[in-house]
């Protein structure tokens, strides 16, 4: 096995929208979305940032989101997804890997992501020091995302062992 071959990883994160009687701010792809219902979660519920972090962990073999930032870690309660993603990139680099890129697919009916795509990609890329791209789609009314119950994000990452 050659140490210089690229390694790929996959990450997925799913969050339900917070109950209407317990409102939260929506944070998604590192951005605040005023006027949108927030996501439930131990941290800020940023499914895009969380999926990206999990993909980095998967590619580098450094655990997963729960291993590194789980609910048993009270210091991460309410933490920003960008903070977790930045920390994930640090962990991956400390393990001897360089990050090639991360690609994320957001699945949900809202918010309308396209108008803020470039803003999100710039912020997330700065957080990890490598290219992050984000695309978005709906599930054509199918499943929990189609019913507007929550959001899912699927990510891939490429890393190379130094």
PDB file of C-alpha atoms in Angstrom:
ATOM      1  CA  UNK A   1       0.000   0.000   0.000  1.00  0.00           C
ATOM      2  CA  UNK A   2       1.475   3.321  -1.090  1.00  0.00           C
ATOM      3  CA  UNK A   3       1.277   6.168   1.426  1.00  0.00           C
ATOM      4  CA  UNK A   4       1.096   8.734  -1.376  1.00  0.00           C
ATOM      5  CA  UNK A   5      -2.145   7.572  -2.969  1.00  0.00           C
ATOM      6  CA  UNK A   6      -5.147   9.819  -2.322  1.00  0.00           C
ATOM      7  CA  UNK A   7      -7.642   8.524   0.224  1.00  0.00           C
ATOM      8  CA  UNK A   8     -11.347   9.300   0.021  1.00  0.00           C
ATOM      9  CA  UNK A   9     -13.896   9.479   2.795  1.00  0.00           C
ATOM     10  CA  UNK A  10     -17.647   9.849   3.051  1.00  0.00           C
ATOM     11  CA  UNK A  11     -19.616  11.732   5.686  1.00  0.00           C
ATOM     12  CA  UNK A  12     -23.323  12.143   6.241  1.00  0.00           C
ATOM     13  CA  UNK A  13     -25.207  14.281   8.707  1.00  0.00           C
ATOM     14  CA  UNK A  14     -28.934  14.615   9.296  1.00  0.00           C
ATOM     15  CA  UNK A  15     -30.764  17.048  11.543  1.00  0.00           C
ATOM     16  CA  UNK A  16     -34.453  17.595  12.169  1.00  0.00           C
ATOM     17  CA  UNK A  17     -35.783  21.103  12.355  1.00  0.00           C
ATOM     18  CA  UNK A  18     -36.105  22.247  15.966  1.00  0.00           C
ATOM     19  CA  UNK A  19     -39.614  22.130  17.439  1.00  0.00           C
ATOM     20  CA  UNK A  20     -41.529  25.340  16.816  1.00  0.00           C
ATOM     21  CA  UNK A  21     -41.979  25.820  20.574  1.00  0.00           C
ATOM     22  CA  UNK A  22     -38.173  25.644  21.032  1.00  0.00           C
ATOM     23  CA  UNK A  23     -36.913  27.957  18.276  1.00  0.00           C
ATOM     24  CA  UNK A  24     -33.277  27.968  17.239  1.00  0.00           C
ATOM     25  CA  UNK A  25     -31.267  30.010  14.775  1.00  0.00           C
ATOM     26  CA  UNK A  26     -30.538  28.201  11.508  1.00  0.00           C
ATOM     27  CA  UNK A  27     -26.830  27.738  10.882  1.00  0.00           C
ATOM     28  CA  UNK A  28     -26.029  25.947   7.650  1.00  0.00           C
ATOM     29  CA  UNK A  29     -22.743  25.789   5.737  1.00  0.00           C
ATOM     30  CA  UNK A  30     -21.308  28.150   8.340  1.00  0.00           C
ATOM     31  CA  UNK A  31     -23.870  30.836   7.593  1.00  0.00           C
ATOM     32  CA  UNK A  32     -26.727  32.189   9.663  1.00  0.00           C
ATOM     33  CA  UNK A  33     -30.068  32.100   7.825  1.00  0.00           C
ATOM     34  CA  UNK A  34     -32.337  34.794   9.300  1.00  0.00           C
ATOM     35  CA  UNK A  35     -36.042  34.005   9.197  1.00  0.00           C
ATOM     36  CA  UNK A  36     -35.466  30.256   8.777  1.00  0.00           C
ATOM     37  CA  UNK A  37     -36.287  27.598  11.365  1.00  0.00           C
ATOM     38  CA  UNK A  38     -33.161  26.230  13.022  1.00  0.00           C
ATOM     39  CA  UNK A  39     -32.021  22.634  13.329  1.00  0.00           C
ATOM     40  CA  UNK A  40     -32.034  20.525  16.480  1.00  0.00           C
ATOM     41  CA  UNK A  41     -28.724  19.140  17.691  1.00  0.00           C
ATOM     42  CA  UNK A  42     -26.041  18.979  20.388  1.00  0.00           C
ATOM     43  CA  UNK A  43     -24.066  21.683  18.600  1.00  0.00           C
ATOM     44  CA  UNK A  44     -25.520  24.235  16.190  1.00  0.00           C
ATOM     45  CA  UNK A  45     -26.928  21.502  13.906  1.00  0.00           C
ATOM     46  CA  UNK A  46     -24.958  22.643  10.840  1.00  0.00           C
ATOM     47  CA  UNK A  47     -25.416  19.495   8.745  1.00  0.00           C
ATOM     48  CA  UNK A  48     -23.150  20.747   5.928  1.00  0.00           C
ATOM     49  CA  UNK A  49     -20.183  21.463   8.201  1.00  0.00           C
ATOM     50  CA  UNK A  50     -20.753  18.244  10.157  1.00  0.00           C
ATOM     51  CA  UNK A  51     -20.876  16.062   7.017  1.00  0.00           C
ATOM     52  CA  UNK A  52     -17.690  17.725   5.749  1.00  0.00           C
ATOM     53  CA  UNK A  53     -15.925  17.019   9.059  1.00  0.00           C
ATOM     54  CA  UNK A  54     -17.084  13.392   9.032  1.00  0.00           C
ATOM     55  CA  UNK A  55     -15.791  12.961   5.474  1.00  0.00           C
ATOM     56  CA  UNK A  56     -12.374  14.252   6.570  1.00  0.00           C
ATOM     57  CA  UNK A  57     -12.340  11.855   9.523  1.00  0.00           C
ATOM     58  CA  UNK A  58     -13.403   8.973   7.265  1.00  0.00           C
ATOM     59  CA  UNK A  59     -10.696   9.675   4.682  1.00  0.00           C
ATOM     60  CA  UNK A  60      -7.948   9.918   7.292  1.00  0.00           C
ATOM     61  CA  UNK A  61      -9.135   7.120   9.589  1.00  0.00           C
ATOM     62  CA  UNK A  62      -9.296   9.489  12.570  1.00  0.00           C
ATOM     63  CA  UNK A  63     -12.702   8.455  13.895  1.00  0.00           C
ATOM     64  CA  UNK A  64     -15.909  10.313  13.236  1.00  0.00           C
ATOM     65  CA  UNK A  65     -17.894  13.282  14.487  1.00  0.00           C
ATOM     66  CA  UNK A  66     -19.186  11.369  17.513  1.00  0.00           C
ATOM     67  CA  UNK A  67     -15.736  10.060  18.439  1.00  0.00           C
ATOM     68  CA  UNK A  68     -14.164  13.486  18.306  1.00  0.00           C
ATOM     69  CA  UNK A  69     -17.014  15.818  19.365  1.00  0.00           C
ATOM     70  CA  UNK A  70     -19.751  13.568  20.796  1.00  0.00           C
ATOM     71  CA  UNK A  71     -22.588  14.422  23.125  1.00  0.00           C
ATOM     72  CA  UNK A  72     -20.415  13.152  25.990  1.00  0.00           C
ATOM     73  CA  UNK A  73     -18.226  16.233  25.429  1.00  0.00           C
ATOM     74  CA  UNK A  74     -20.103  19.128  27.096  1.00  0.00           C
ATOM     75  CA  UNK A  75     -17.571  21.657  25.804  1.00  0.00           C
ATOM     76  CA  UNK A  76     -19.057  21.159  22.317  1.00  0.00           C
ATOM     77  CA  UNK A  77     -22.683  21.791  23.325  1.00  0.00           C
ATOM     78  CA  UNK A  78     -23.911  24.558  21.043  1.00  0.00           C
ATOM     79  CA  UNK A  79     -20.577  24.679  19.186  1.00  0.00           C
ATOM     80  CA  UNK A  80     -20.388  26.231  15.746  1.00  0.00           C
ATOM     81  CA  UNK A  81     -20.192  23.798  12.848  1.00  0.00           C
ATOM     82  CA  UNK A  82     -17.343  25.894  11.454  1.00  0.00           C
ATOM     83  CA  UNK A  83     -15.435  25.486  14.721  1.00  0.00           C
ATOM     84  CA  UNK A  84     -15.915  21.708  14.542  1.00  0.00           C
ATOM     85  CA  UNK A  85     -14.853  21.641  10.878  1.00  0.00           C
ATOM     86  CA  UNK A  86     -11.753  23.723  11.615  1.00  0.00           C
ATOM     87  CA  UNK A  87     -10.875  21.407  14.490  1.00  0.00           C
ATOM     88  CA  UNK A  88     -11.477  18.349  12.263  1.00  0.00           C
ATOM     89  CA  UNK A  89      -9.004  19.730   9.699  1.00  0.00           C
ATOM     90  CA  UNK A  90      -6.446  20.263  12.476  1.00  0.00           C
ATOM     91  CA  UNK A  91      -6.888  16.672  13.719  1.00  0.00           C
ATOM     92  CA  UNK A  92      -6.522  15.295  10.179  1.00  0.00           C
ATOM     93  CA  UNK A  93      -3.349  17.312   9.558  1.00  0.00           C
ATOM     94  CA  UNK A  94      -1.905  16.299  12.950  1.00  0.00           C
ATOM     95  CA  UNK A  95      -2.462  12.670  11.893  1.00  0.00           C
ATOM     96  CA  UNK A  96      -0.143  13.288   8.930  1.00  0.00           C
ATOM     97  CA  UNK A  97      -2.523  14.093   6.091  1.00  0.00           C
ATOM     98  CA  UNK A  98      -2.929  16.992   3.704  1.00  0.00           C
ATOM     99  CA  UNK A  99      -6.460  17.876   2.609  1.00  0.00           C
ATOM    100  CA  UNK A 100      -7.159  17.888  -1.119  1.00  0.00           C
ATOM    101  CA  UNK A 101     -10.801  18.948  -1.177  1.00  0.00           C
ATOM    102  CA  UNK A 102     -14.255  18.373   0.266  1.00  0.00           C
ATOM    103  CA  UNK A 103     -17.498  18.280  -1.729  1.00  0.00           C
ATOM    104  CA  UNK A 104     -20.870  18.445   0.028  1.00  0.00           C
ATOM    105  CA  UNK A 105     -24.370  17.754  -1.292  1.00  0.00           C
ATOM    106  CA  UNK A 106     -27.126  19.404   0.772  1.00  0.00           C
ATOM    107  CA  UNK A 107     -30.579  17.783   0.586  1.00  0.00           C
ATOM    108  CA  UNK A 108     -33.586  19.817   1.707  1.00  0.00           C
ATOM    109  CA  UNK A 109     -36.425  22.040   0.590  1.00  0.00           C
ATOM    110  CA  UNK A 110     -35.145  25.091   2.404  1.00  0.00           C
ATOM    111  CA  UNK A 111     -33.408  27.371   2.792  1.00  0.00           C
ATOM    112  CA  UNK A 112     -32.848  28.335  -0.843  1.00  0.00           C
ATOM    113  CA  UNK A 113     -29.130  27.696  -0.907  1.00  0.00           C
ATOM    114  CA  UNK A 114     -27.982  28.814  -4.360  1.00  0.00           C
ATOM    115  CA  UNK A 115     -27.991  32.583  -3.666  1.00  0.00           C
ATOM    116  CA  UNK A 116     -25.438  32.077  -0.852  1.00  0.00           C
ATOM    117  CA  UNK A 117     -23.408  29.197  -2.304  1.00  0.00           C
ATOM    118  CA  UNK A 118     -20.234  31.191  -3.027  1.00  0.00           C
ATOM    119  CA  UNK A 119     -20.333  32.838   0.406  1.00  0.00           C
ATOM    120  CA  UNK A 120     -20.626  29.415   2.057  1.00  0.00           C
ATOM    121  CA  UNK A 121     -17.866  27.859  -0.041  1.00  0.00           C
ATOM    122  CA  UNK A 122     -15.472  30.711   0.737  1.00  0.00           C
ATOM    123  CA  UNK A 123     -16.131  30.467   4.482  1.00  0.00           C
ATOM    124  CA  UNK A 124     -15.852  26.655   4.636  1.00  0.00           C
ATOM    125  CA  UNK A 125     -12.729  26.615   2.438  1.00  0.00           C
ATOM    126  CA  UNK A 126     -11.073  29.133   4.765  1.00  0.00           C
ATOM    127  CA  UNK A 127     -12.030  26.973   7.755  1.00  0.00           C
ATOM    128  CA  UNK A 128     -10.103  23.948   6.461  1.00  0.00           C
ATOM    129  CA  UNK A 129      -7.460  25.614   4.313  1.00  0.00           C
ATOM    130  CA  UNK A 130      -8.558  23.687   1.207  1.00  0.00           C
ATOM    131  CA  UNK A 131     -11.310  23.775  -1.383  1.00  0.00           C
ATOM    132  CA  UNK A 132     -14.864  23.071  -0.208  1.00  0.00           C
ATOM    133  CA  UNK A 133     -17.698  23.007  -2.725  1.00  0.00           C
ATOM    134  CA  UNK A 134     -21.378  22.728  -1.837  1.00  0.00           C
ATOM    135  CA  UNK A 135     -24.273  21.805  -4.088  1.00  0.00           C
ATOM    136  CA  UNK A 136     -27.910  21.545  -3.115  1.00  0.00           C
ATOM    137  CA  UNK A 137     -30.928  19.563  -4.190  1.00  0.00           C
ATOM    138  CA  UNK A 138     -34.399  18.623  -3.029  1.00  0.00           C
ATOM    139  CA  UNK A 139     -35.796  15.125  -2.715  1.00  0.00           C
ATOM    140  CA  UNK A 140     -38.869  15.914  -4.861  1.00  0.00           C
ATOM    141  CA  UNK A 141     -41.200  15.726  -1.875  1.00  0.00           C
ATOM    142  CA  UNK A 142     -39.993  12.279  -0.774  1.00  0.00           C
ATOM    143  CA  UNK A 143     -38.833  11.293   2.708  1.00  0.00           C
ATOM    144  CA  UNK A 144     -38.221  13.482   5.750  1.00  0.00           C
ATOM    145  CA  UNK A 145     -36.428  16.161   3.719  1.00  0.00           C
ATOM    146  CA  UNK A 146     -39.258  16.246   1.201  1.00  0.00           C
ATOM    147  CA  UNK A 147     -41.814  16.624   3.980  1.00  0.00           C
ATOM    148  CA  UNK A 148     -39.807  19.568   5.364  1.00  0.00           C
ATOM    149  CA  UNK A 149     -38.938  17.781   8.619  1.00  0.00           C
ATOM    150  CA  UNK A 150     -35.185  18.319   8.371  1.00  0.00           C
ATOM    151  CA  UNK A 151     -32.034  18.527   6.297  1.00  0.00           C
ATOM    152  CA  UNK A 152     -29.426  15.986   5.221  1.00  0.00           C
ATOM    153  CA  UNK A 153     -25.924  16.507   3.892  1.00  0.00           C
ATOM    154  CA  UNK A 154     -23.571  14.014   2.258  1.00  0.00           C
ATOM    155  CA  UNK A 155     -19.892  14.817   1.793  1.00  0.00           C
ATOM    156  CA  UNK A 156     -16.786  13.335   0.240  1.00  0.00           C
ATOM    157  CA  UNK A 157     -13.236  14.289   1.083  1.00  0.00           C
ATOM    158  CA  UNK A 158      -9.856  13.581  -0.472  1.00  0.00           C
ATOM    159  CA  UNK A 159      -6.722  13.519   1.675  1.00  0.00           C
ATOM    160  CA  UNK A 160      -3.140  12.419   1.016  1.00  0.00           C
ATOM    161  CA  UNK A 161      -0.857  10.978   3.674  1.00  0.00           C
ATOM    162  CA  UNK A 162       2.378  12.949   3.884  1.00  0.00           C
TER     163      UNK A 162
END
